[in-house]
PDB file of C-alpha atoms in Angstrom:
ATOM      1  CA  UNK A   1     193.057 416.964 114.812  1.00  0.00           C
ATOM      2  CA  UNK A   2     195.483 417.922 112.049  1.00  0.00           C
ATOM      3  CA  UNK A   3     194.098 420.318 109.468  1.00  0.00           C
ATOM      4  CA  UNK A   4     193.824 419.037 105.915  1.00  0.00           C
ATOM      5  CA  UNK A   5     193.885 421.147 102.793  1.00  0.00           C
ATOM      6  CA  UNK A   6     190.308 421.812 101.663  1.00  0.00           C
ATOM      7  CA  UNK A   7     188.713 420.972  98.351  1.00  0.00           C
ATOM      8  CA  UNK A   8     187.637 424.240  96.702  1.00  0.00           C
ATOM      9  CA  UNK A   9     184.818 423.785  94.160  1.00  0.00           C
ATOM     10  CA  UNK A  10     183.816 426.570  91.766  1.00  0.00           C
ATOM     11  CA  UNK A  11     180.146 427.389  91.260  1.00  0.00           C
ATOM     12  CA  UNK A  12     178.691 428.687  88.010  1.00  0.00           C
ATOM     13  CA  UNK A  13     178.259 432.198  89.387  1.00  0.00           C
ATOM     14  CA  UNK A  14     177.288 434.507  92.232  1.00  0.00           C
ATOM     15  CA  UNK A  15     173.589 433.701  91.902  1.00  0.00           C
ATOM     16  CA  UNK A  16     174.299 430.017  92.519  1.00  0.00           C
ATOM     17  CA  UNK A  17     176.420 430.952  95.534  1.00  0.00           C
ATOM     18  CA  UNK A  18     173.652 433.153  96.934  1.00  0.00           C
ATOM     19  CA  UNK A  19     171.159 430.322  96.449  1.00  0.00           C
ATOM     20  CA  UNK A  20     173.472 427.902  98.240  1.00  0.00           C
ATOM     21  CA  UNK A  21     174.060 430.014 101.343  1.00  0.00           C
ATOM     22  CA  UNK A  22     170.670 431.744 101.621  1.00  0.00           C
ATOM     23  CA  UNK A  23     167.769 430.008  99.851  1.00  0.00           C
ATOM     24  CA  UNK A  24     165.484 427.873 102.048  1.00  0.00           C
ATOM     25  CA  UNK A  25     167.863 428.162 105.015  1.00  0.00           C
ATOM     26  CA  UNK A  26     166.529 428.908 108.505  1.00  0.00           C
ATOM     27  CA  UNK A  27     169.713 430.915 109.068  1.00  0.00           C
ATOM     28  CA  UNK A  28     171.866 431.875 106.043  1.00  0.00           C
ATOM     29  CA  UNK A  29     175.428 430.598 106.099  1.00  0.00           C
ATOM     30  CA  UNK A  30     178.265 433.144 106.492  1.00  0.00           C
ATOM     31  CA  UNK A  31     180.212 433.985 103.340  1.00  0.00           C
ATOM     32  CA  UNK A  32     183.985 434.326 103.537  1.00  0.00           C
ATOM     33  CA  UNK A  33     185.597 436.969 101.350  1.00  0.00           C
ATOM     34  CA  UNK A  34     189.133 435.876 100.483  1.00  0.00           C
ATOM     35  CA  UNK A  35     191.726 435.728  97.735  1.00  0.00           C
ATOM     36  CA  UNK A  36     191.989 432.373  95.968  1.00  0.00           C
ATOM     37  CA  UNK A  37     194.402 431.850  93.102  1.00  0.00           C
ATOM     38  CA  UNK A  38     194.927 435.594  92.817  1.00  0.00           C
ATOM     39  CA  UNK A  39     191.184 436.326  92.533  1.00  0.00           C
ATOM     40  CA  UNK A  40     188.706 437.621  95.094  1.00  0.00           C
ATOM     41  CA  UNK A  41     185.954 435.110  95.850  1.00  0.00           C
ATOM     42  CA  UNK A  42     183.081 434.503  98.218  1.00  0.00           C
ATOM     43  CA  UNK A  43     183.269 431.047  99.771  1.00  0.00           C
ATOM     44  CA  UNK A  44     181.380 428.827 102.217  1.00  0.00           C
ATOM     45  CA  UNK A  45     182.099 425.423 103.680  1.00  0.00           C
ATOM     46  CA  UNK A  46     179.221 423.041 103.086  1.00  0.00           C
ATOM     47  CA  UNK A  47     180.624 419.616 103.921  1.00  0.00           C
ATOM     48  CA  UNK A  48     183.607 417.730 105.273  1.00  0.00           C
ATOM     49  CA  UNK A  49     184.886 414.438 103.890  1.00  0.00           C
ATOM     50  CA  UNK A  50     187.634 412.376 105.458  1.00  0.00           C
ATOM     51  CA  UNK A  51     188.563 415.351 107.616  1.00  0.00           C
ATOM     52  CA  UNK A  52     188.880 417.602 104.552  1.00  0.00           C
ATOM     53  CA  UNK A  53     186.655 420.714 104.276  1.00  0.00           C
ATOM     54  CA  UNK A  54     184.591 420.961 101.086  1.00  0.00           C
ATOM     55  CA  UNK A  55     184.301 424.647 100.213  1.00  0.00           C
ATOM     56  CA  UNK A  56     182.154 426.053  97.402  1.00  0.00           C
ATOM     57  CA  UNK A  57     182.962 429.467  95.988  1.00  0.00           C
ATOM     58  CA  UNK A  58     182.090 432.024  93.337  1.00  0.00           C
ATOM     59  CA  UNK A  59     184.327 434.744  91.956  1.00  0.00           C
ATOM     60  CA  UNK A  60     183.234 438.077  93.426  1.00  0.00           C
ATOM     61  CA  UNK A  61     184.920 441.137  94.878  1.00  0.00           C
ATOM     62  CA  UNK A  62     182.803 442.112  97.867  1.00  0.00           C
ATOM     63  CA  UNK A  63     184.569 445.458  98.218  1.00  0.00           C
ATOM     64  CA  UNK A  64     183.242 447.181 101.336  1.00  0.00           C
ATOM     65  CA  UNK A  65     179.897 445.332 101.311  1.00  0.00           C
ATOM     66  CA  UNK A  66     178.878 443.789 104.615  1.00  0.00           C
ATOM     67  CA  UNK A  67     176.256 441.312 103.411  1.00  0.00           C
ATOM     68  CA  UNK A  68     175.195 439.202 100.459  1.00  0.00           C
ATOM     69  CA  UNK A  69     171.472 439.813  99.934  1.00  0.00           C
ATOM     70  CA  UNK A  70     169.213 437.161  98.363  1.00  0.00           C
ATOM     71  CA  UNK A  71     165.551 437.144  97.380  1.00  0.00           C
ATOM     72  CA  UNK A  72     163.394 434.700  95.387  1.00  0.00           C
ATOM     73  CA  UNK A  73     159.960 436.099  94.582  1.00  0.00           C
ATOM     74  CA  UNK A  74     157.544 435.875  91.684  1.00  0.00           C
ATOM     75  CA  UNK A  75     159.733 433.379  89.866  1.00  0.00           C
ATOM     76  CA  UNK A  76     162.721 435.749  89.901  1.00  0.00           C
ATOM     77  CA  UNK A  77     165.920 435.548  91.927  1.00  0.00           C
ATOM     78  CA  UNK A  78     167.939 438.566  93.031  1.00  0.00           C
ATOM     79  CA  UNK A  79     171.447 438.451  94.503  1.00  0.00           C
ATOM     80  CA  UNK A  80     173.369 441.575  95.387  1.00  0.00           C
ATOM     81  CA  UNK A  81     176.018 442.946  97.693  1.00  0.00           C
ATOM     82  CA  UNK A  82     174.651 445.172 100.457  1.00  0.00           C
ATOM     83  CA  UNK A  83     175.952 447.488 103.167  1.00  0.00           C
ATOM     84  CA  UNK A  84     173.144 446.698 105.633  1.00  0.00           C
ATOM     85  CA  UNK A  85     170.132 444.455 106.237  1.00  0.00           C
ATOM     86  CA  UNK A  86     167.639 447.243 105.637  1.00  0.00           C
ATOM     87  CA  UNK A  87     165.226 445.449 103.274  1.00  0.00           C
ATOM     88  CA  UNK A  88     163.122 442.793 105.082  1.00  0.00           C
ATOM     89  CA  UNK A  89     162.133 441.106 101.803  1.00  0.00           C
ATOM     90  CA  UNK A  90     165.715 439.840 101.408  1.00  0.00           C
ATOM     91  CA  UNK A  91     167.645 437.341 103.480  1.00  0.00           C
ATOM     92  CA  UNK A  92     171.252 438.190 104.222  1.00  0.00           C
ATOM     93  CA  UNK A  93     174.474 436.225 104.476  1.00  0.00           C
ATOM     94  CA  UNK A  94     177.074 438.092 106.557  1.00  0.00           C
ATOM     95  CA  UNK A  95     180.360 438.611 104.716  1.00  0.00           C
ATOM     96  CA  UNK A  96     183.420 437.806 106.797  1.00  0.00           C
ATOM     97  CA  UNK A  97     186.671 439.195 105.401  1.00  0.00           C
ATOM     98  CA  UNK A  98     189.595 436.816 105.765  1.00  0.00           C
ATOM     99  CA  UNK A  99     192.916 438.606 106.080  1.00  0.00           C
ATOM    100  CA  UNK A 100     194.945 435.426 106.438  1.00  0.00           C
ATOM    101  CA  UNK A 101     194.093 431.726 106.550  1.00  0.00           C
ATOM    102  CA  UNK A 102     196.377 429.070 108.006  1.00  0.00           C
ATOM    103  CA  UNK A 103     198.670 428.014 105.163  1.00  0.00           C
ATOM    104  CA  UNK A 104     196.995 424.608 104.811  1.00  0.00           C
ATOM    105  CA  UNK A 105     193.612 426.265 104.209  1.00  0.00           C
ATOM    106  CA  UNK A 106     194.965 428.693 101.639  1.00  0.00           C
ATOM    107  CA  UNK A 107     195.493 426.071  98.976  1.00  0.00           C
ATOM    108  CA  UNK A 108     193.177 423.546  97.396  1.00  0.00           C
ATOM    109  CA  UNK A 109     193.874 419.870  97.970  1.00  0.00           C
ATOM    110  CA  UNK A 110     195.103 417.641  95.184  1.00  0.00           C
ATOM    111  CA  UNK A 111     192.364 415.037  94.866  1.00  0.00           C
ATOM    112  CA  UNK A 112     193.534 411.504  94.210  1.00  0.00           C
ATOM    113  CA  UNK A 113     191.678 409.467  91.613  1.00  0.00           C
ATOM    114  CA  UNK A 114     190.235 407.089  94.210  1.00  0.00           C
ATOM    115  CA  UNK A 115     189.367 409.808  96.730  1.00  0.00           C
ATOM    116  CA  UNK A 116     185.926 411.320  97.113  1.00  0.00           C
ATOM    117  CA  UNK A 117     182.371 410.317  97.839  1.00  0.00           C
ATOM    118  CA  UNK A 118     181.003 406.805  97.544  1.00  0.00           C
ATOM    119  CA  UNK A 119     178.546 407.360  94.687  1.00  0.00           C
ATOM    120  CA  UNK A 120     175.084 405.778  94.610  1.00  0.00           C
ATOM    121  CA  UNK A 121     173.053 406.037  91.422  1.00  0.00           C
ATOM    122  CA  UNK A 122     169.293 406.384  91.925  1.00  0.00           C
ATOM    123  CA  UNK A 123     166.673 405.536  89.326  1.00  0.00           C
ATOM    124  CA  UNK A 124     164.547 408.703  89.435  1.00  0.00           C
ATOM    125  CA  UNK A 125     164.252 412.261  90.706  1.00  0.00           C
ATOM    126  CA  UNK A 126     161.658 411.249  93.295  1.00  0.00           C
ATOM    127  CA  UNK A 127     164.223 409.045  95.041  1.00  0.00           C
ATOM    128  CA  UNK A 128     166.787 411.854  95.011  1.00  0.00           C
ATOM    129  CA  UNK A 129     164.203 414.332  96.329  1.00  0.00           C
ATOM    130  CA  UNK A 130     163.460 412.007  99.254  1.00  0.00           C
ATOM    131  CA  UNK A 131     167.153 411.945 100.183  1.00  0.00           C
ATOM    132  CA  UNK A 132     167.500 415.732  99.958  1.00  0.00           C
ATOM    133  CA  UNK A 133     164.213 416.474 101.744  1.00  0.00           C
ATOM    134  CA  UNK A 134     164.476 414.071 104.679  1.00  0.00           C
ATOM    135  CA  UNK A 135     165.751 416.725 107.094  1.00  0.00           C
ATOM    136  CA  UNK A 136     162.564 418.742 106.646  1.00  0.00           C
ATOM    137  CA  UNK A 137     160.825 416.136 108.834  1.00  0.00           C
ATOM    138  CA  UNK A 138     162.854 417.602 111.708  1.00  0.00           C
ATOM    139  CA  UNK A 139     162.160 421.179 110.558  1.00  0.00           C
ATOM    140  CA  UNK A 140     165.676 421.578 109.213  1.00  0.00           C
ATOM    141  CA  UNK A 141     166.700 422.944 105.831  1.00  0.00           C
ATOM    142  CA  UNK A 142     166.730 420.442 102.942  1.00  0.00           C
ATOM    143  CA  UNK A 143     170.007 419.375 101.393  1.00  0.00           C
ATOM    144  CA  UNK A 144     171.103 421.249  98.247  1.00  0.00           C
ATOM    145  CA  UNK A 145     171.159 419.538  94.872  1.00  0.00           C
ATOM    146  CA  UNK A 146     174.337 420.082  92.865  1.00  0.00           C
ATOM    147  CA  UNK A 147     174.142 420.098  89.072  1.00  0.00           C
ATOM    148  CA  UNK A 148     177.311 419.157  87.204  1.00  0.00           C
ATOM    149  CA  UNK A 149     178.711 417.318  84.205  1.00  0.00           C
ATOM    150  CA  UNK A 150     180.673 414.153  84.881  1.00  0.00           C
ATOM    151  CA  UNK A 151     182.417 412.397  81.994  1.00  0.00           C
ATOM    152  CA  UNK A 152     180.182 414.286  79.573  1.00  0.00           C
ATOM    153  CA  UNK A 153     176.951 413.363  81.382  1.00  0.00           C
ATOM    154  CA  UNK A 154     174.671 415.789  83.188  1.00  0.00           C
ATOM    155  CA  UNK A 155     174.015 414.658  86.737  1.00  0.00           C
ATOM    156  CA  UNK A 156     172.229 416.093  89.743  1.00  0.00           C
ATOM    157  CA  UNK A 157     173.008 414.864  93.218  1.00  0.00           C
ATOM    158  CA  UNK A 158     173.554 415.561  96.886  1.00  0.00           C
ATOM    159  CA  UNK A 159     176.093 414.399  99.476  1.00  0.00           C
ATOM    160  CA  UNK A 160     174.823 412.763 102.654  1.00  0.00           C
ATOM    161  CA  UNK A 161     176.715 411.030 105.432  1.00  0.00           C
ATOM    162  CA  UNK A 162     175.018 408.391 107.558  1.00  0.00           C
ATOM    163  CA  UNK A 163     176.529 409.955 110.688  1.00  0.00           C
ATOM    164  CA  UNK A 164     179.078 412.542 111.754  1.00  0.00           C
ATOM    165  CA  UNK A 165     181.779 409.992 112.516  1.00  0.00           C
ATOM    166  CA  UNK A 166     184.214 408.318 110.149  1.00  0.00           C
ATOM    167  CA  UNK A 167     181.552 406.388 108.237  1.00  0.00           C
ATOM    168  CA  UNK A 168     181.623 406.695 104.415  1.00  0.00           C
ATOM    169  CA  UNK A 169     180.290 409.876 102.840  1.00  0.00           C
ATOM    170  CA  UNK A 170     177.776 409.052 100.113  1.00  0.00           C
ATOM    171  CA  UNK A 171     176.768 411.034  97.056  1.00  0.00           C
ATOM    172  CA  UNK A 172     173.333 410.180  95.679  1.00  0.00           C
ATOM    173  CA  UNK A 173     172.689 411.164  92.076  1.00  0.00           C
ATOM    174  CA  UNK A 174     170.563 410.668  88.983  1.00  0.00           C
ATOM    175  CA  UNK A 175     171.404 411.195  85.342  1.00  0.00           C
ATOM    176  CA  UNK A 176     169.569 413.913  83.433  1.00  0.00           C
ATOM    177  CA  UNK A 177     168.941 413.932  79.708  1.00  0.00           C
ATOM    178  CA  UNK A 178     169.916 417.601  79.519  1.00  0.00           C
ATOM    179  CA  UNK A 179     170.943 420.431  81.797  1.00  0.00           C
ATOM    180  CA  UNK A 180     168.310 422.526  83.565  1.00  0.00           C
ATOM    181  CA  UNK A 181     168.115 426.275  84.153  1.00  0.00           C
ATOM    182  CA  UNK A 182     165.450 426.359  86.857  1.00  0.00           C
ATOM    183  CA  UNK A 183     166.856 427.080  90.340  1.00  0.00           C
ATOM    184  CA  UNK A 184     164.551 424.801  92.354  1.00  0.00           C
ATOM    185  CA  UNK A 185     163.054 421.314  92.340  1.00  0.00           C
ATOM    186  CA  UNK A 186     159.464 421.055  93.593  1.00  0.00           C
ATOM    187  CA  UNK A 187     158.573 417.844  95.420  1.00  0.00           C
ATOM    188  CA  UNK A 188     155.545 416.526  97.297  1.00  0.00           C
ATOM    189  CA  UNK A 189     155.500 413.695  99.815  1.00  0.00           C
ATOM    190  CA  UNK A 190     151.709 413.945 100.011  1.00  0.00           C
ATOM    191  CA  UNK A 191     150.793 413.678  96.326  1.00  0.00           C
ATOM    192  CA  UNK A 192     151.419 410.982  93.728  1.00  0.00           C
ATOM    193  CA  UNK A 193     153.283 413.194  91.275  1.00  0.00           C
ATOM    194  CA  UNK A 194     156.821 413.445  90.014  1.00  0.00           C
ATOM    195  CA  UNK A 195     159.135 416.276  91.116  1.00  0.00           C
ATOM    196  CA  UNK A 196     159.471 419.120  88.618  1.00  0.00           C
ATOM    197  CA  UNK A 197     162.042 421.863  88.165  1.00  0.00           C
ATOM    198  CA  UNK A 198     160.625 425.332  88.759  1.00  0.00           C
ATOM    199  CA  UNK A 199     161.499 429.000  89.148  1.00  0.00           C
ATOM    200  CA  UNK A 200     158.708 429.674  91.668  1.00  0.00           C
ATOM    201  CA  UNK A 201     158.426 429.020  95.388  1.00  0.00           C
ATOM    202  CA  UNK A 202     154.860 430.277  95.688  1.00  0.00           C
ATOM    203  CA  UNK A 203     152.820 427.068  95.363  1.00  0.00           C
ATOM    204  CA  UNK A 204     151.856 425.771  98.789  1.00  0.00           C
ATOM    205  CA  UNK A 205     151.911 422.161  99.916  1.00  0.00           C
ATOM    206  CA  UNK A 206     155.303 421.363  98.375  1.00  0.00           C
ATOM    207  CA  UNK A 207     158.867 420.908  99.539  1.00  0.00           C
ATOM    208  CA  UNK A 208     161.355 422.955  97.541  1.00  0.00           C
ATOM    209  CA  UNK A 209     164.958 421.928  96.959  1.00  0.00           C
ATOM    210  CA  UNK A 210     167.567 424.371  95.684  1.00  0.00           C
ATOM    211  CA  UNK A 211     169.598 423.484  92.592  1.00  0.00           C
ATOM    212  CA  UNK A 212     173.166 424.787  92.598  1.00  0.00           C
ATOM    213  CA  UNK A 213     175.197 424.645  89.383  1.00  0.00           C
ATOM    214  CA  UNK A 214     178.897 423.906  89.454  1.00  0.00           C
ATOM    215  CA  UNK A 215     181.289 425.565  87.037  1.00  0.00           C
ATOM    216  CA  UNK A 216     182.619 422.163  85.945  1.00  0.00           C
ATOM    217  CA  UNK A 217     182.981 418.591  87.115  1.00  0.00           C
ATOM    218  CA  UNK A 218     182.629 417.770  90.793  1.00  0.00           C
ATOM    219  CA  UNK A 219     186.169 416.765  91.828  1.00  0.00           C
ATOM    220  CA  UNK A 220     184.862 414.446  94.562  1.00  0.00           C
ATOM    221  CA  UNK A 221     182.345 412.603  92.371  1.00  0.00           C
ATOM    222  CA  UNK A 222     183.385 409.921  89.886  1.00  0.00           C
ATOM    223  CA  UNK A 223     180.651 408.500  87.629  1.00  0.00           C
ATOM    224  CA  UNK A 224     181.674 405.448  85.634  1.00  0.00           C
ATOM    225  CA  UNK A 225     178.472 404.301  83.938  1.00  0.00           C
TER     226      UNK A 225
END
């Protein structure tokens, strides 16, 4: 299959990148250290749409570090570059240094106005949490929730394809009245209560969903209402 230029999407910072690749994952995703637009970044592919990789990144010079270390404890997150996996209280994403990508992967795709996800607006956070948490039934990691501003509106959403074939890729979202700073959304399928944003992962009996902030608009999401 012919390679297509990827869509590179900037995250708000290294902490959001660490949360994306490490938090709540059974096995942290590898982080690629590469030069993008003249800057050193850490990047990870998290989706593919119409044969085009969707790669999220944060500006960071990994230097000689071998791992990105992440820990969420006591309502506090820590993200740092590390030379080894010596501290068992952290989880580690291995850093893979890219010397040279194929030319098509070295540039970001120009996204046409009509290209992108098929967006589906949901009425409440509980509905969005159900979409993002459904994989936990099969003991897999939940889907991440991406926080962004689209046409001046704050939205939170997640991409989900019905299957791995050429079926449409959907993006489920809800509008928020204001942006949020908390890194997780706490949700229960066993209790009649609404999901809440939180900094803590310590309360038992809940499903936790990670919130990842984008640096700007999501180039593959078009909200018209």
